[in-house]
Coordinates of N, CA, C and O in Angstrom, one line a residue:
X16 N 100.6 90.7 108.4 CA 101.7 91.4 107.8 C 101.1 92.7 107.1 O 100.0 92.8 106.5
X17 N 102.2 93.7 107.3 CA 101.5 95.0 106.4 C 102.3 95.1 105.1 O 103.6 95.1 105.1
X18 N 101.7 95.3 104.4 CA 102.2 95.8 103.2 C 101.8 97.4 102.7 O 100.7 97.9 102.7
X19 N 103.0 98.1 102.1 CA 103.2 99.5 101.4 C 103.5 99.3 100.2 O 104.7 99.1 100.0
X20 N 102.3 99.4 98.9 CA 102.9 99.3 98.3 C 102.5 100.6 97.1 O 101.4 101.0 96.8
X21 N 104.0 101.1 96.4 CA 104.2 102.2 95.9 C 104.4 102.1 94.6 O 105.4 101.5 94.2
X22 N 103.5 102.6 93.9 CA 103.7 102.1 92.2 C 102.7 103.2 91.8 O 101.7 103.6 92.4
X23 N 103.0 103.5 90.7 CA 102.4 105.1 89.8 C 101.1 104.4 88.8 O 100.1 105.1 88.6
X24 N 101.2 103.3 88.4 CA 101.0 102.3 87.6 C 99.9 101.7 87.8 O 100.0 100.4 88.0
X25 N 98.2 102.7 87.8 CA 96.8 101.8 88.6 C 96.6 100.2 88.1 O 95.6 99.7 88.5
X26 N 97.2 99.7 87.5 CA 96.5 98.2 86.9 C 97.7 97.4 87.6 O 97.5 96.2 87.8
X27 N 99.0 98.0 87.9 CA 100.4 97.1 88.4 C 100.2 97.0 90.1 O 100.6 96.1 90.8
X28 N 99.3 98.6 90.6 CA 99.0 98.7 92.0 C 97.9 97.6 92.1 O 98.2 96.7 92.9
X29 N 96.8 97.7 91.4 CA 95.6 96.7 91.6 C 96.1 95.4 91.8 O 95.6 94.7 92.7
X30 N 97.1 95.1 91.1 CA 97.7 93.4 90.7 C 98.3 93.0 92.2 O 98.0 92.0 92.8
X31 N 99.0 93.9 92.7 CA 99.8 93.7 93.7 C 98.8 93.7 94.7 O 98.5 92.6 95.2
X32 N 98.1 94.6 95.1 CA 97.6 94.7 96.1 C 96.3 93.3 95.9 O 95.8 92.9 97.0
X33 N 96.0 92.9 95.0 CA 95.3 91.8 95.1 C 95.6 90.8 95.4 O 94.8 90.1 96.0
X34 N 97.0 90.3 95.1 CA 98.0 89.2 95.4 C 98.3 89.0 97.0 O 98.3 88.0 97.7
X35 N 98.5 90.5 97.1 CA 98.9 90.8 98.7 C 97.8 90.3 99.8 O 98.1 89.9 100.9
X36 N 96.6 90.5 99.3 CA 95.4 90.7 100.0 C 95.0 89.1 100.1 O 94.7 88.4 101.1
X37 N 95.1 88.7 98.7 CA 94.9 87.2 98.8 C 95.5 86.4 100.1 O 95.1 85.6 100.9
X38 N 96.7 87.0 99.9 CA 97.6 86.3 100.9 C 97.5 86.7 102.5 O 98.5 86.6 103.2
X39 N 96.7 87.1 102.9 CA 96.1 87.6 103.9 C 96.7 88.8 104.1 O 97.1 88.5 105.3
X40 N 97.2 90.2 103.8 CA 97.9 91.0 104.2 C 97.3 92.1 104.4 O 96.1 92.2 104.0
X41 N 97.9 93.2 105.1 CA 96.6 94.4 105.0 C 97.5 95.5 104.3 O 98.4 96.1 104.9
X42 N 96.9 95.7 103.1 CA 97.6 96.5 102.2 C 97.2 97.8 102.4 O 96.0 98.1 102.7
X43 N 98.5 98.7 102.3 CA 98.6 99.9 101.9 C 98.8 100.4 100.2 O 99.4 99.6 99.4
X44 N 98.3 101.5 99.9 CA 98.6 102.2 98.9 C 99.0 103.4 98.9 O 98.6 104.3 99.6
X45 N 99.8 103.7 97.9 CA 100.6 104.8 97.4 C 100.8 104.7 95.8 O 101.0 103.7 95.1
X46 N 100.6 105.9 95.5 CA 100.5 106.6 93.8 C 102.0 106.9 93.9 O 102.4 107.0 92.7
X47 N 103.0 107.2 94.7 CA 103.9 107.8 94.4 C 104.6 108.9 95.5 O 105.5 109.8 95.3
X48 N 103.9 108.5 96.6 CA 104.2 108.8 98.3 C 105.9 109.1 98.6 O 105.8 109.2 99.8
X49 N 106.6 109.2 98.5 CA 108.1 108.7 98.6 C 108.3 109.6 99.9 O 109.1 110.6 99.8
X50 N 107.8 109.3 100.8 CA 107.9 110.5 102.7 C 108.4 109.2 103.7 O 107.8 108.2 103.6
X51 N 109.2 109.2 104.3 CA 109.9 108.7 105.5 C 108.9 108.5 106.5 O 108.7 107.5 107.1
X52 N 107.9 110.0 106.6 CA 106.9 110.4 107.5 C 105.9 109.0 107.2 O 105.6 108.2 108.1
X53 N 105.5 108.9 105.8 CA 104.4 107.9 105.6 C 104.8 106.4 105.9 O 104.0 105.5 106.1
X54 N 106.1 106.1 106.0 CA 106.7 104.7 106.2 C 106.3 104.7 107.6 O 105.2 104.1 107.9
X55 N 107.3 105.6 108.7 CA 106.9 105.4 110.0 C 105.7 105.2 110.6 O 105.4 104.6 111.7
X56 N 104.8 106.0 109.8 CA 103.2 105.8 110.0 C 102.3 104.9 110.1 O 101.4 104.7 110.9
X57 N 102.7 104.1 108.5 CA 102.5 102.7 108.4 C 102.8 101.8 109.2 O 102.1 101.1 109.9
X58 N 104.1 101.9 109.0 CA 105.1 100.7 110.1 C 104.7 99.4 109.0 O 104.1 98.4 109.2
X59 N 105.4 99.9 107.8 CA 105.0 98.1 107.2 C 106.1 97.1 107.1 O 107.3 97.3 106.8
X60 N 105.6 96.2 107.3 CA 106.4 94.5 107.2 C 106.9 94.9 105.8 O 108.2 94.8 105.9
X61 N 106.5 95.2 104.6 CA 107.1 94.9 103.9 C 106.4 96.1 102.9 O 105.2 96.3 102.8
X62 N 107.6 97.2 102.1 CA 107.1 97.8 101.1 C 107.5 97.2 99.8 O 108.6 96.5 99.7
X63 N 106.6 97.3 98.7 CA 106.8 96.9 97.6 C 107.2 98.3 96.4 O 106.3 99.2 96.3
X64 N 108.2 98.5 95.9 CA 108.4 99.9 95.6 C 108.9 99.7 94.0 O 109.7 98.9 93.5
X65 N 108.3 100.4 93.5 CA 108.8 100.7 91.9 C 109.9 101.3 91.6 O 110.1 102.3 92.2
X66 N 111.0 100.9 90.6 CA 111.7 102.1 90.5 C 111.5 102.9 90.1 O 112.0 103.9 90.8
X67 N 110.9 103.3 88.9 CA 110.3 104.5 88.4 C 109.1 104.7 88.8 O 108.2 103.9 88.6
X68 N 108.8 106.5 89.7 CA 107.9 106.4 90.6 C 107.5 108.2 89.8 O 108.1 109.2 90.1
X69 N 106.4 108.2 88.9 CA 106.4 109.6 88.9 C 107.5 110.6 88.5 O 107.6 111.7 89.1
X70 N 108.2 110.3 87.7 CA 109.2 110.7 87.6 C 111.1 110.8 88.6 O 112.1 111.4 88.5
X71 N 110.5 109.8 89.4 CA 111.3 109.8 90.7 C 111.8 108.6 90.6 O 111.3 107.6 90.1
X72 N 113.1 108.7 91.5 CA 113.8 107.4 91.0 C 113.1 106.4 92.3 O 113.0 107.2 93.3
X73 N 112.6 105.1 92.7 CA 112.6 104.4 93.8 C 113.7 104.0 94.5 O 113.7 103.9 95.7
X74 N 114.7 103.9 93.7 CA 116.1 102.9 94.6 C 116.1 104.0 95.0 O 115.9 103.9 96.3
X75 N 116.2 105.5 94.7 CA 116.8 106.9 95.4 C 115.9 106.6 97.1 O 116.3 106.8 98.3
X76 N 114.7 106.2 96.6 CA 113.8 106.3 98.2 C 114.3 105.4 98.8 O 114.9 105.7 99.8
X77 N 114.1 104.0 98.4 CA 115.2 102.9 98.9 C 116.2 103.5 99.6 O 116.4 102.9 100.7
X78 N 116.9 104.3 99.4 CA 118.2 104.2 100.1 C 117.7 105.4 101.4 O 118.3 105.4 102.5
X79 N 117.0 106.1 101.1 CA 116.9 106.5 102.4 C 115.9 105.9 103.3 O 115.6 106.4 104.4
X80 N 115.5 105.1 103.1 CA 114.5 104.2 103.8 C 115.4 103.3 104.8 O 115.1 103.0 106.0
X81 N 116.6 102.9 104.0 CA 117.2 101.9 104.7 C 118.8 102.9 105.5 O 119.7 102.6 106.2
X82 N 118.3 103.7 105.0 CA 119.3 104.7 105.8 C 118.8 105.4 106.9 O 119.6 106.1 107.5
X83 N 118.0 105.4 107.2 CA 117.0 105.9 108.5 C 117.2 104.9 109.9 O 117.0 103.7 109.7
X84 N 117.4 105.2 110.7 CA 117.5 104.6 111.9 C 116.0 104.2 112.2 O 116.0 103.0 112.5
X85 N 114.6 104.7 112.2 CA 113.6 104.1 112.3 C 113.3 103.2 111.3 O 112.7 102.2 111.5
X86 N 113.6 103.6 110.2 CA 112.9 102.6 108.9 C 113.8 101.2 108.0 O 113.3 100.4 107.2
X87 N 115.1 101.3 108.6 CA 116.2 100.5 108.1 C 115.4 99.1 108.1 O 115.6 98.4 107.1
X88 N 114.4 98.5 109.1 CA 114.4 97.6 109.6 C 113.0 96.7 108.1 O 112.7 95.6 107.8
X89 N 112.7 98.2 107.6 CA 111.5 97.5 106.9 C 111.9 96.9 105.3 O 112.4 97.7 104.6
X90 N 111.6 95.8 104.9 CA 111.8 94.9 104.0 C 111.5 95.5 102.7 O 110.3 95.8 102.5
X91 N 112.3 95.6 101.7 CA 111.9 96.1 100.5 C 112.2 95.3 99.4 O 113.2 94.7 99.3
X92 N 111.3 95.3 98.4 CA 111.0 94.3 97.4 C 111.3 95.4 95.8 O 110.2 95.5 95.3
X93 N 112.1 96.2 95.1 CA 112.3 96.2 94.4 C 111.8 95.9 92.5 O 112.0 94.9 91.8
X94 N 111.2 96.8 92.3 CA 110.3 96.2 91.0 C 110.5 97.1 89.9 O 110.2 98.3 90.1
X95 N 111.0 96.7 88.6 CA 111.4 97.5 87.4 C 111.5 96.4 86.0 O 112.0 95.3 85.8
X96 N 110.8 97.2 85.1 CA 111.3 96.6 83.7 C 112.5 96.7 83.3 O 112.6 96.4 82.1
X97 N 113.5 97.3 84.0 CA 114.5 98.0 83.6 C 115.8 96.6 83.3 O 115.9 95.5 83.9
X98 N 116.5 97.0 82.5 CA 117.5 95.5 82.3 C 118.2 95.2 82.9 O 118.6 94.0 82.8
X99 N 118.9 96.3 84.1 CA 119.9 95.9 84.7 C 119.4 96.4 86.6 O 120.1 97.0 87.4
X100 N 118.0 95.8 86.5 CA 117.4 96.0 88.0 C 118.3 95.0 88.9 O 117.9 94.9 90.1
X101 N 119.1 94.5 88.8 CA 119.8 93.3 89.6 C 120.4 94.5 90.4 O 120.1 95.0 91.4
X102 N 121.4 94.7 89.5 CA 122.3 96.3 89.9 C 122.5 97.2 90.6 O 123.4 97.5 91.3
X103 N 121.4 97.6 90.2 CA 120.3 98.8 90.7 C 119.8 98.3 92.3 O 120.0 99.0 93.3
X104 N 119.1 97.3 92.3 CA 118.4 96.6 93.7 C 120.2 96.5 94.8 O 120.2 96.6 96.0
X105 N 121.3 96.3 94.2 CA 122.6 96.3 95.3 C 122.8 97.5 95.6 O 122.4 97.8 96.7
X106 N 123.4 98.6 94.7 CA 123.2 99.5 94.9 C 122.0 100.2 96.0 O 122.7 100.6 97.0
X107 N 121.2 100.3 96.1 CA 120.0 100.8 97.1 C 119.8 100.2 98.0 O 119.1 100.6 98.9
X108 N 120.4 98.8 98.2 CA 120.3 97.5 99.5 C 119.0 97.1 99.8 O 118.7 96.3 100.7
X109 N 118.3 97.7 99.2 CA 117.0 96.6 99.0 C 116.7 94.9 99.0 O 117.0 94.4 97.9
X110 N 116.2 94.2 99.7 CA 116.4 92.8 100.4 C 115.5 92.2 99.5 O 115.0 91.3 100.0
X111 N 115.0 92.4 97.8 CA 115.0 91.8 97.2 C 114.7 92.7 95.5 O 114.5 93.9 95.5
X112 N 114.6 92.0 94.6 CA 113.7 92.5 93.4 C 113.2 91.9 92.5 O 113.4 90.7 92.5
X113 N 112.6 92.2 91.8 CA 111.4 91.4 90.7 C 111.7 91.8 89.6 O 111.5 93.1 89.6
X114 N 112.1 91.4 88.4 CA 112.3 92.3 86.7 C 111.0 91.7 86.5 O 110.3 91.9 85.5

C-alpha cells in the first residue's frame, strides 16, 4: 500500500510515516504539496492530510482531490486538532478523520 502523507508539522510527519512504515507501507512525504499533479504521480492507496497545511486549508485540497475524475478514487484520512473536525471531514467527503 502507498501512502501520501501531508502535514507541515516535522515531528507529526515523522510519527505517521513511522506507523505507516511499520505497517509495511511505502510512504510518501509532503511539507505541504497540495498539487493534483503530485497525487496522480504517486497514485497512493491512501493520503493522510492535515487540515491546516501552511497556511492552507486541507479539506479545501480534499475536495478537489475527490473531485477529480483521476483522483476521486484515493482514500483520505483527515487529521486536525480542531473541535469540530467531524464536520469539516463531511463537508470535504473525506472517507475518514482523526481529532
Amino acid at each position: 500500500m502507498k501512502v501520501l502523507i501531508i502535514e507541515d508539522d516535522a515531528d507529526t510527519l515523522e510519527a505517521l510515516g513511522f506507523i505507516a512504515t511499520e505497517q509495511g507501507c511505502r510512504v510518501y512525504y509532503g511539507d505541504g504539496d497540495t498539487s493534483i499533479s503530485r497525487i496522480k504521480k504517486i497514485s497512493p492507496d491512501l493520503l493522510i492530510l492535515d487540515d491546516w497545511i501552511n497556511n492552507y486549508q486541507g479539506s479545501n485540497f480534499c475536495d478537489r482531490v475527490k473531485m477529480n475524475e483521476a483522483t476521486r478514487h484515493v482514500l483520505i484520512l483527515l487529521i486536525s486538532t480542531r473541535p469540530n473536525i467531524e464536520d469539516i471531514a463531511r463537508e470535504c467527503k473525506c472517507d475518514a478523520w482523526l481529532s
